[in-house]
Tab-separated table of C-alpha atoms and ligand atoms in Angstrom:
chain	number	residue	atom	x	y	z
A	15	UNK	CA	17.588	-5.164	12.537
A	16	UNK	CA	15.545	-6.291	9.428
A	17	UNK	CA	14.679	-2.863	7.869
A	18	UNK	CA	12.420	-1.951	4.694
A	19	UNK	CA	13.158	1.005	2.745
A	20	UNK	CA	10.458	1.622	0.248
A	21	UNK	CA	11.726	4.061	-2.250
A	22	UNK	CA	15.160	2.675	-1.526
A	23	UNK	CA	16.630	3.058	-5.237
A	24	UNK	CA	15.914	6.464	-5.019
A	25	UNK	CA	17.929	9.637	-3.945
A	26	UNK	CA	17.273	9.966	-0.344
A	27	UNK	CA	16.121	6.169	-0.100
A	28	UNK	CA	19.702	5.286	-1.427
A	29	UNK	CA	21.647	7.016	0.979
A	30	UNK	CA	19.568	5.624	3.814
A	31	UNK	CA	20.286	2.123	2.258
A	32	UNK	CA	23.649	2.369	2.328
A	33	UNK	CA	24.342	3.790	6.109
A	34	UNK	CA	21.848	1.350	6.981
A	35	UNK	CA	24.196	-1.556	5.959
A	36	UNK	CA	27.424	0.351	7.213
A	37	UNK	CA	25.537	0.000	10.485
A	38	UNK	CA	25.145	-4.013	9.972
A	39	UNK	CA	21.567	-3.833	9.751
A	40	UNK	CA	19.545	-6.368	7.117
A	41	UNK	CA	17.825	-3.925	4.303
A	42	UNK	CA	15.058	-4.970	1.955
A	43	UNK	CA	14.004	-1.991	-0.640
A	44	UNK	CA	10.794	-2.014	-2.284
A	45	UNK	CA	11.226	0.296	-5.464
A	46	UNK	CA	9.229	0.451	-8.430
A	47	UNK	CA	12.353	2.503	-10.093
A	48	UNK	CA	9.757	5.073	-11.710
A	49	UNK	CA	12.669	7.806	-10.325
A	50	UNK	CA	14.637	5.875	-8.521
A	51	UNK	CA	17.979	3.135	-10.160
A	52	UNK	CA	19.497	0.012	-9.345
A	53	UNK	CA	22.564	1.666	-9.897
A	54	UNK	CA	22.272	3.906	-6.762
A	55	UNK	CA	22.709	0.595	-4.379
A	56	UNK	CA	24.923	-1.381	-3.842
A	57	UNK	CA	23.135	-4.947	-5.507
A	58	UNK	CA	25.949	-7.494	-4.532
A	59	UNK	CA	25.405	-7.067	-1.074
A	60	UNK	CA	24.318	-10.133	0.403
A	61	UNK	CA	22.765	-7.797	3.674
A	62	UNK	CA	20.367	-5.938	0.367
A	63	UNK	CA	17.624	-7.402	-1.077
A	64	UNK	CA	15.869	-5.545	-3.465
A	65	UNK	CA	11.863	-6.299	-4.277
A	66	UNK	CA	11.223	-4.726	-7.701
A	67	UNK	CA	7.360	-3.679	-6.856
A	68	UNK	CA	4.758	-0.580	-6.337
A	69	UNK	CA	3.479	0.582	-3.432
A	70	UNK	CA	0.054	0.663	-4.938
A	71	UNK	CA	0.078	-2.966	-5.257
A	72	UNK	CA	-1.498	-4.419	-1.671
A	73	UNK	CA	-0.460	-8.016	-2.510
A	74	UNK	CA	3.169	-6.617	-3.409
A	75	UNK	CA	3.164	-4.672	-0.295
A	76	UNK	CA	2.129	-7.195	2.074
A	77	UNK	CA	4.562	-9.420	1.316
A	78	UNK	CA	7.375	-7.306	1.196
A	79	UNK	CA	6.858	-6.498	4.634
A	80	UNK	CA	6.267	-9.819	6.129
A	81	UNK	CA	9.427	-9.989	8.702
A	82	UNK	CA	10.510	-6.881	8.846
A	83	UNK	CA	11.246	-4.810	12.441
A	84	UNK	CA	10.396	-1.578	10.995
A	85	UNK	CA	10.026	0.690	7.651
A	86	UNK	CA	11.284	4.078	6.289
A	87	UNK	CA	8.306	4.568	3.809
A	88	UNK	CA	10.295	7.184	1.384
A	89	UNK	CA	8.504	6.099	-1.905
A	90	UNK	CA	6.357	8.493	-3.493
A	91	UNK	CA	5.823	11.244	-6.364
A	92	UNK	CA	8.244	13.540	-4.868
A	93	UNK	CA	7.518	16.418	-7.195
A	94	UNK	CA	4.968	18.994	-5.497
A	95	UNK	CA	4.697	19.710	-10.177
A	96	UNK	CA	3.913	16.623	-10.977
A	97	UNK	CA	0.854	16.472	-8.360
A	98	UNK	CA	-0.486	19.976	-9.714
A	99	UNK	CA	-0.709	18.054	-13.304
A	100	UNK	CA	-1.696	14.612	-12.380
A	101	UNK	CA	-3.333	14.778	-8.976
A	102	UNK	CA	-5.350	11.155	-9.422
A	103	UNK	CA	-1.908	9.496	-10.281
A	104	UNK	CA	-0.085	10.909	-7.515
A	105	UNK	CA	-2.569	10.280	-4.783
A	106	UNK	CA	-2.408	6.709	-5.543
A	107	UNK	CA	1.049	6.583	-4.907
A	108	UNK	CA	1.510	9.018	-1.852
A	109	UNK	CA	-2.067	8.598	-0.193
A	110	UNK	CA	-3.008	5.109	-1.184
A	111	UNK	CA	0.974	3.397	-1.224
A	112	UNK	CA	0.954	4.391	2.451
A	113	UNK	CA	-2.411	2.966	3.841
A	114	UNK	CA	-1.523	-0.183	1.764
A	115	UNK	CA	2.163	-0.087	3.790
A	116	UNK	CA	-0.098	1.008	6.875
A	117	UNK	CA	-2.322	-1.688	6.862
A	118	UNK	CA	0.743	-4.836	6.183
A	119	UNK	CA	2.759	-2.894	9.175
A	120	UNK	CA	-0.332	-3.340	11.169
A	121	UNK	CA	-0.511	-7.176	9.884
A	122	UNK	CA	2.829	-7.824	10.684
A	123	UNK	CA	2.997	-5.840	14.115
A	124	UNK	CA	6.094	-3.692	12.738
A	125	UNK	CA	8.000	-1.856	15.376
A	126	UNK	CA	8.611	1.266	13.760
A	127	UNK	CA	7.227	2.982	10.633
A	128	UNK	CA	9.247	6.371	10.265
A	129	UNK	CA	7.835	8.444	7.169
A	130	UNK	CA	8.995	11.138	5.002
A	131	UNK	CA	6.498	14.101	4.973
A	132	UNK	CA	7.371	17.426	3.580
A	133	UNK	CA	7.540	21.123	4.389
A	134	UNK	CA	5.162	21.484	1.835
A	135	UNK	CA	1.691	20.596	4.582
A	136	UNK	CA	2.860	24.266	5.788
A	137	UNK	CA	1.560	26.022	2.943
A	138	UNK	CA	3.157	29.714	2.139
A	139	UNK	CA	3.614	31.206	5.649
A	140	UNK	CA	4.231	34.417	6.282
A	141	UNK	CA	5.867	34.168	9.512
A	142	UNK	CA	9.417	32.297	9.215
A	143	UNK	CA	10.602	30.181	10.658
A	144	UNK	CA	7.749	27.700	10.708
A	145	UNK	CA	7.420	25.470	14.234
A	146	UNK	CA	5.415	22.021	13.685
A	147	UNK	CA	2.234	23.326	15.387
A	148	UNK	CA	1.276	26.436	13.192
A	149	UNK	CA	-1.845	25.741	11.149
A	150	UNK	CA	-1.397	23.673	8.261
A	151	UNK	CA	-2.139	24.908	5.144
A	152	UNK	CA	-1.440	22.406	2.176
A	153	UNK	CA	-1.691	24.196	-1.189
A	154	UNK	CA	-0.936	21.726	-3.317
A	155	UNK	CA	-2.258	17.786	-3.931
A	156	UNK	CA	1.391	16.426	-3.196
A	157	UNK	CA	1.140	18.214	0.602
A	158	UNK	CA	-2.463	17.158	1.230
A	159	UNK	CA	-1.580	13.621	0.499
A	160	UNK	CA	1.454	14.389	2.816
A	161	UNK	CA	-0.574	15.804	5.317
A	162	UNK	CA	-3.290	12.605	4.885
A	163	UNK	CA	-0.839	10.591	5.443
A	164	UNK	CA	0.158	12.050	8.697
A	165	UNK	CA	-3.430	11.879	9.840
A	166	UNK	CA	-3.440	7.705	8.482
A	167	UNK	CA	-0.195	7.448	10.537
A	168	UNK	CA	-1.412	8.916	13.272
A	169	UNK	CA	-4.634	6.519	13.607
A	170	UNK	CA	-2.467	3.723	13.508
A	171	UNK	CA	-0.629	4.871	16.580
A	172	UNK	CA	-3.592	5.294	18.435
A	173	UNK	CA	-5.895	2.156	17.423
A	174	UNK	CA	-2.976	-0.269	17.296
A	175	UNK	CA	-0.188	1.082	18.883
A	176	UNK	CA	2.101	1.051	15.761
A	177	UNK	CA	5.107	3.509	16.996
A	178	UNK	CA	5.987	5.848	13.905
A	179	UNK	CA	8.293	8.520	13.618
A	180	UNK	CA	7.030	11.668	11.310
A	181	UNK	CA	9.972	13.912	9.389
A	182	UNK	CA	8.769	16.915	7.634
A	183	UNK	CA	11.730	17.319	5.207
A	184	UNK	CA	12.394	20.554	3.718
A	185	UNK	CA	14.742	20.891	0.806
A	186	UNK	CA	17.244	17.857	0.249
A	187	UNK	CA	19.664	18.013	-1.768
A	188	UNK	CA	22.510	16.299	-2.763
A	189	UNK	CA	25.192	13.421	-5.204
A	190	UNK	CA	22.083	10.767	-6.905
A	191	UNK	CA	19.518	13.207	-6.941
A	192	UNK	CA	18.300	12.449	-10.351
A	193	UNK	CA	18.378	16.175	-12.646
A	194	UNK	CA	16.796	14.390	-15.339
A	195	UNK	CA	12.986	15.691	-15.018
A	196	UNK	CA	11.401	19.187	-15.230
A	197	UNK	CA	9.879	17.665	-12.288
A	198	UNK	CA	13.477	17.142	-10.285
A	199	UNK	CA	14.960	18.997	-7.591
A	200	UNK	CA	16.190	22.853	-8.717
A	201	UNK	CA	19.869	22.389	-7.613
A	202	UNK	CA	20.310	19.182	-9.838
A	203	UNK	CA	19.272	20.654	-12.337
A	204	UNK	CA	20.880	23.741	-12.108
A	205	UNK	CA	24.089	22.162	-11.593
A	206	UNK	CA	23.745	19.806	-14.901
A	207	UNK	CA	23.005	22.874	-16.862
A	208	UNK	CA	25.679	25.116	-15.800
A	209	UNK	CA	27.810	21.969	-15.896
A	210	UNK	CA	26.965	20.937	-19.913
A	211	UNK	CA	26.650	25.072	-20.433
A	212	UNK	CA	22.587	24.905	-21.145
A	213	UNK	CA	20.567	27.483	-20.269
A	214	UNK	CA	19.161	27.482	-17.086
A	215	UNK	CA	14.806	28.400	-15.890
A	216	UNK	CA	13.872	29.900	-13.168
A	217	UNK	CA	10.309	30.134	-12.380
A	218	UNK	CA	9.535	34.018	-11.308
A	219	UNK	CA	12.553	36.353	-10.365
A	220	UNK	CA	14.351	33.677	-8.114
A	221	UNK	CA	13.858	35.495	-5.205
A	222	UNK	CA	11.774	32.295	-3.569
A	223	UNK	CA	14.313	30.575	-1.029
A	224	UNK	CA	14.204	27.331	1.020
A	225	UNK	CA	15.762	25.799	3.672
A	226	UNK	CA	18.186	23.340	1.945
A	227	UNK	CA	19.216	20.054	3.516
A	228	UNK	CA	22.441	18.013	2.680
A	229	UNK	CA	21.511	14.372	2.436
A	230	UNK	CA	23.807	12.999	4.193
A	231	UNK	CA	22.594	15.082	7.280
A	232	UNK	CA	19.242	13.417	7.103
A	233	UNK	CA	20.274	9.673	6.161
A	234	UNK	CA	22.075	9.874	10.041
A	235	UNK	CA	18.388	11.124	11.011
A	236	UNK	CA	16.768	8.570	9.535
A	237	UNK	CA	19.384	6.166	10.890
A	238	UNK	CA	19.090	6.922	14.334
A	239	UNK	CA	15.128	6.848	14.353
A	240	UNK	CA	14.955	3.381	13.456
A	241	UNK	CA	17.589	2.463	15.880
A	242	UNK	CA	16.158	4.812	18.499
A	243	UNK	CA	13.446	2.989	21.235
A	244	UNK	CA	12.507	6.377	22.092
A	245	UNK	CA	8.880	7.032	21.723
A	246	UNK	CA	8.853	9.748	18.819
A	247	UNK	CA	5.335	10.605	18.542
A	248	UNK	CA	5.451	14.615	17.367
A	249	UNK	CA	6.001	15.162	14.217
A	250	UNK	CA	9.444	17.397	12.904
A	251	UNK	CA	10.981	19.339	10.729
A	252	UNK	CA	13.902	18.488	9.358
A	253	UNK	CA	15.669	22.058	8.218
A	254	UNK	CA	19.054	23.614	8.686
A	255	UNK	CA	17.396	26.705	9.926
A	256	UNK	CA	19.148	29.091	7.314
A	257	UNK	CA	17.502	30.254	4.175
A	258	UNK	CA	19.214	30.011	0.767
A	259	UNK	CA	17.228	31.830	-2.211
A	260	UNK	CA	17.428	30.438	-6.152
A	261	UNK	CA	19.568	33.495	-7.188
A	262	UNK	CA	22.726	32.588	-4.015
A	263	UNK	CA	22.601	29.398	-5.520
A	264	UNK	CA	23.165	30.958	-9.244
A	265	UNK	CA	25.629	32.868	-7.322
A	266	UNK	CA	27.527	29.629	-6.092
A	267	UNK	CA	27.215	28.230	-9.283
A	268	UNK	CA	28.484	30.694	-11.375
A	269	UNK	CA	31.750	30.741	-8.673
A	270	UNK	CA	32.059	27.102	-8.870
A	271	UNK	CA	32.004	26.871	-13.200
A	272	UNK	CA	34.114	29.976	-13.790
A	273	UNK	CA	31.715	30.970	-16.404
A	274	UNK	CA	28.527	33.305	-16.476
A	275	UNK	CA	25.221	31.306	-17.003
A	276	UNK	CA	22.492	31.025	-19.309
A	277	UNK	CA	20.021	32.030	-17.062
A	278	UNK	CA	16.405	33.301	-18.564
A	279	UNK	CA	13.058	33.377	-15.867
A	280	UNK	CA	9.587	32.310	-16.797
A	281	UNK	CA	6.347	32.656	-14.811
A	282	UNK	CA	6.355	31.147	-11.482
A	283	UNK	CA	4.860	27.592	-10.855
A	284	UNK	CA	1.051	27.519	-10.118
A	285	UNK	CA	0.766	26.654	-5.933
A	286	UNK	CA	5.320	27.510	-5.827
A	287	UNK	CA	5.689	28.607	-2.114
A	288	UNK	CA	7.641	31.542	-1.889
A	289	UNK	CA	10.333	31.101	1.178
A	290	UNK	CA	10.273	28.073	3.466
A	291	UNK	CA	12.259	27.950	6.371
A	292	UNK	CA	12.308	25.623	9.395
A	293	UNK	CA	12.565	26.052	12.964
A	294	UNK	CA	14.716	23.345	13.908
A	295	UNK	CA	14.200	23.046	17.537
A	296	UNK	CA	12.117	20.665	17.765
A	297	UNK	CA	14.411	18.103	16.008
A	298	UNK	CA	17.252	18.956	18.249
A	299	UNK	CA	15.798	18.506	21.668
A	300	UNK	CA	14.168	15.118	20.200
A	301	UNK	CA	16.884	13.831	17.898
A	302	UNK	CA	20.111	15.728	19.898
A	303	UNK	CA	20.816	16.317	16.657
A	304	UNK	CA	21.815	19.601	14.346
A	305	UNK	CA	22.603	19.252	10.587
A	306	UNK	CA	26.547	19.086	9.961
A	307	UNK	CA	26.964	20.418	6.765
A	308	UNK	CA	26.883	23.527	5.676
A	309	UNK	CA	24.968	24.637	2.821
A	310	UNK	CA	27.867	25.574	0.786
A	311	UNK	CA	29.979	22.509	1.831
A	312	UNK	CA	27.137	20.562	0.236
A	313	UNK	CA	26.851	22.450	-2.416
A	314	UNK	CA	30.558	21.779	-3.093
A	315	UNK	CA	30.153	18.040	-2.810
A	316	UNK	CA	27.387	18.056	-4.829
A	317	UNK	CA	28.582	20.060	-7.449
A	318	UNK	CA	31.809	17.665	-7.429
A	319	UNK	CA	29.718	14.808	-7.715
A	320	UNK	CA	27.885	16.339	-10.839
A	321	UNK	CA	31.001	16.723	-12.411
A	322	UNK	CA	32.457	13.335	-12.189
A	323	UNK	CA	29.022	12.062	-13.178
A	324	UNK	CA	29.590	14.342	-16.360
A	325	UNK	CA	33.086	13.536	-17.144
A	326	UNK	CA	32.182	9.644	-16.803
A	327	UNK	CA	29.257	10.417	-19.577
A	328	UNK	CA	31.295	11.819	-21.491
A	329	UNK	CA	33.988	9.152	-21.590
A	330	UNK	CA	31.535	7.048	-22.399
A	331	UNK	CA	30.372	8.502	-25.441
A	332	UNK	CA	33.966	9.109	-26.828
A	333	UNK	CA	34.707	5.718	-25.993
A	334	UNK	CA	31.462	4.657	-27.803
A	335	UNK	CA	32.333	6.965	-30.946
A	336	UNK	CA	36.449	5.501	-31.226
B	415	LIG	P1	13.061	10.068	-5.470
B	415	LIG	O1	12.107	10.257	-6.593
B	415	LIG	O2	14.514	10.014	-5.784
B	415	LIG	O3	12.683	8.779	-4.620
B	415	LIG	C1	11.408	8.188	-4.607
B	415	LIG	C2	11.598	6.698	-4.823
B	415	LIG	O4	10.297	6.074	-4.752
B	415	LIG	C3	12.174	6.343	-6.197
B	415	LIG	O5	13.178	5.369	-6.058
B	415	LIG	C4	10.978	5.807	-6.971
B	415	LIG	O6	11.357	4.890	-7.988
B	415	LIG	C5	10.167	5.178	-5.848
B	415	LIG	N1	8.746	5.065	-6.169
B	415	LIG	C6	7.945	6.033	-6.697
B	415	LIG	N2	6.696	5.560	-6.868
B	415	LIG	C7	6.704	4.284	-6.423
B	415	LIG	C8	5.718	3.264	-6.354
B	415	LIG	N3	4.479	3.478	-6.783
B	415	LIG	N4	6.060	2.061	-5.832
B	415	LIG	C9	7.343	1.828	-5.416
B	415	LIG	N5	8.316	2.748	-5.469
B	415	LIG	C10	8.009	3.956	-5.976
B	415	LIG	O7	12.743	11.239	-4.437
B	415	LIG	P2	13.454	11.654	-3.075
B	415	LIG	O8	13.805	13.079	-3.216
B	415	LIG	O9	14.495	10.675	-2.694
B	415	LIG	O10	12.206	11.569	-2.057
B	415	LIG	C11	12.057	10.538	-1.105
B	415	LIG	C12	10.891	10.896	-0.195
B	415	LIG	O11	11.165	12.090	0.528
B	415	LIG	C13	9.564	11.135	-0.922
B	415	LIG	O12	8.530	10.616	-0.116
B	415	LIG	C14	9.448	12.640	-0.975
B	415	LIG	O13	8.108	13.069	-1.063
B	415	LIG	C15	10.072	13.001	0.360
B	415	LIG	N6	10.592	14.361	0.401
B	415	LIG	C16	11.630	14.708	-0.401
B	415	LIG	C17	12.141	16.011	-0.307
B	415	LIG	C18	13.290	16.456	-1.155
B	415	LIG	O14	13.656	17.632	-1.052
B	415	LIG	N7	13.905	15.620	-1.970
B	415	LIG	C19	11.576	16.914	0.608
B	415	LIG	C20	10.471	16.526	1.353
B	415	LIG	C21	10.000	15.220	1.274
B	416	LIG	C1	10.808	20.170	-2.784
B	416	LIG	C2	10.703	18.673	-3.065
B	416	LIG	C3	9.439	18.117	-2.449
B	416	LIG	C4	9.430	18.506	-0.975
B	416	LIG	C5	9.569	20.027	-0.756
B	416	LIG	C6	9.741	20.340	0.728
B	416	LIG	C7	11.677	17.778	-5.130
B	416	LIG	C8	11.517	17.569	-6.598
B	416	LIG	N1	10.677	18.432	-4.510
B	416	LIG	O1	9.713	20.887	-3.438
B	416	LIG	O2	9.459	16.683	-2.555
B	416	LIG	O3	8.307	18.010	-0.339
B	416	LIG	O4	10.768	20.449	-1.404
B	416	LIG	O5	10.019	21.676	0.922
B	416	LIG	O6	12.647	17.382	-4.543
B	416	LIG	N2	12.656	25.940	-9.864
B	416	LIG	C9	13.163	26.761	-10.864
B	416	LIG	N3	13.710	26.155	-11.958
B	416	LIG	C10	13.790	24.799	-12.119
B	416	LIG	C11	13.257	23.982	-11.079
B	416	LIG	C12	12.705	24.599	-9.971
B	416	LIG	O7	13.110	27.985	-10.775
B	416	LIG	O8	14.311	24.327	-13.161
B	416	LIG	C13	12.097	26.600	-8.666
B	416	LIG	C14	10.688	26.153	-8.305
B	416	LIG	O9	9.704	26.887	-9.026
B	416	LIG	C15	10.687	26.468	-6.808
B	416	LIG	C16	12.141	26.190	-6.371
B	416	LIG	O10	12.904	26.221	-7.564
B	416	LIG	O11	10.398	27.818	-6.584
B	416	LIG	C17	12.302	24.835	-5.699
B	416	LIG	O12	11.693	23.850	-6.523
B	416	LIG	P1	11.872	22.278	-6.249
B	416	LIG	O13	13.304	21.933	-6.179
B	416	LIG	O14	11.015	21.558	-7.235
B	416	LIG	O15	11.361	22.157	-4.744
B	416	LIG	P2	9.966	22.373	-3.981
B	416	LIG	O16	8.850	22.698	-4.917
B	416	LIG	O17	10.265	23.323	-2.873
């Protein structure tokens, strides 16, 4: 199959990419590498072809998707932050970037448009675990463009029969996801502070736990939708089922370093959900599928990952310096 990632240089997007190609399939990414690097994919393969571009652009979009079977649309502002403190620029890009890849899918009678929505349309619920059809209750601008987009989705479907596939991630984690932004994932940056021995923020007393995902678990998901001819019309969650709360995870860290952290806590983040847990059943009557990995495992790999990544910096910058 001819398959277009958008958001492909990024850290779920680049996973996808590359199982994609172990699976022989033709992969065009459309990435305007705001988050995302070249360096996560693999650019001398002649199966890859990468479109630098944004999602806001309808020309850019259009094109891109002229000939392709179907599209994982991961590309967005993936920080629930970043939409609290520039909602106008992040609705462009998560509302807007989709009915713009909507609208060329539509054009180009796609086959499948699967899309990355987020645990986040839930709101804080109360009662854990969370099944698809409790109210929604997005609290922040990142989930109601989420949720928008579900709704966009969804009248595609309906008025022109454009099959789509709806994920509700909860929290992925894993090696490429980038620890560089206050904005970024907590475990990578976690594990880049206790790895370089920086102090380490957490936003109220850590007590707030989600359901953590290892990203290789949901790369096979999103593998197996595109190839699937199943008709997948329900939206679901993608969780492990099992809770892990910010202070565990200080608690794996500190076992994995050797060392006690530098850990100080500030006032939690305006619209922060406190616990967020899926109920998984859903995605294993319709996928046959339940998440391999282990929290911990993942959290070993991960951590692993973060070190090479260090210990390559760091020869770097000796070798720089001699
Ligand atoms: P990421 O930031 O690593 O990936 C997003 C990618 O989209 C990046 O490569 C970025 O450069 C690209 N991008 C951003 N704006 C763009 C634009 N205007 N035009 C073209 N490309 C653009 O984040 P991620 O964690 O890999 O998230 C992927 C998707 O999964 C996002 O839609 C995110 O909302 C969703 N999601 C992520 C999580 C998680 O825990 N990581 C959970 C729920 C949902
Ligand atoms: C994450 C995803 C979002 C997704 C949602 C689904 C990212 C950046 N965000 O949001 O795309 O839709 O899961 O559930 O991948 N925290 C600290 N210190 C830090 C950073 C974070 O204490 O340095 C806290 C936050 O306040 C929050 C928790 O850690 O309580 C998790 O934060 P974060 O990793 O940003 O994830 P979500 O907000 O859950």
């Amino acid at each position: 199959m001819n398959i277009l990632v958008t958001g492909g240089g990024g850290f779920i997007g680049s996973h996808l990419v590359d199982l994609l190609l172990k699976q022989g399939h033709s992969v065009r990414v459309l990435d305007n590498f705001s988050t995302g690097h070249r360096s996560n994919i693999p650019l001398s393969n002649s199966a890859l072809q990468v479109v630098e571009g944004d999602i806001r652009d309808q020309m850019t979009v259009e094109q891109t998707v002229s000939g392709v079977d179907a599209i994982v649309h991961l590309a967005a502002v993936a920080s629930v932050q970043a939409s609290v403190d520039d909602p106008f620029g992040t609705h462009e890009v998560n509302l807007i970037g989709t009915v713009n890849l909507l609208e060329a899918a539509k054009k180009h009678s796609v086959g499948r448009f699967v899309f990355a929505s987020s645990a986040a349309v839930y709101g804080d619920v109360k009662q854990l675990p969370v099944c698809e059809d409790i109210p929604l209750q997005p609290l922040t601008p990142y989930a109601a463009d989420k949720l928008s987009s579900e709704f966009y989705i969804d009248f595609y479907r309906r008025q022109y029969g454009l099959e789509s596939v709806i994920f509700r991630f909860f929290n992925i984690f894993g090696p490429r996801q980038d620890p560089s932004s206050p904005y970024s994932g907590v475990i990578g940056i976690f594990m880049e502070r206790a790895i370089a021995d920086l102090p380490i923020t957490v936003f109220g007393d850590g007590d707030q736990s989600r359901d953590f995902v290892y990203v290789a678990d949901l790369a096979i998901l999103l593998c197996r939708s595109v190839e699937s001819d199943q008709p997948l019309i329900k939206p679901m969650n993608v969780g492990n089922g099992k809770g892990t709360n910010l202070n565990q995870l200080l608690d794996y860290l500190h076992e994995f370093t050797g060392r006690p952290l530098d850990v100080s806590h500030f006032e939690p983040r305006l619209g922060d959900i406190r616990h967020s847990l899926a109920d998984n059943r859903r995605l294993i009557e319709m996928m046959n599928y339940q998440c391999i990995y282990p929290v911990v495992d993942g959290l070993r790999l991960t951590y692993e990952w973060c070190l090479d990544r260090s210990r390559m910096n760091s020869d770097a910058v000796c070798g720089r310096i001699s």
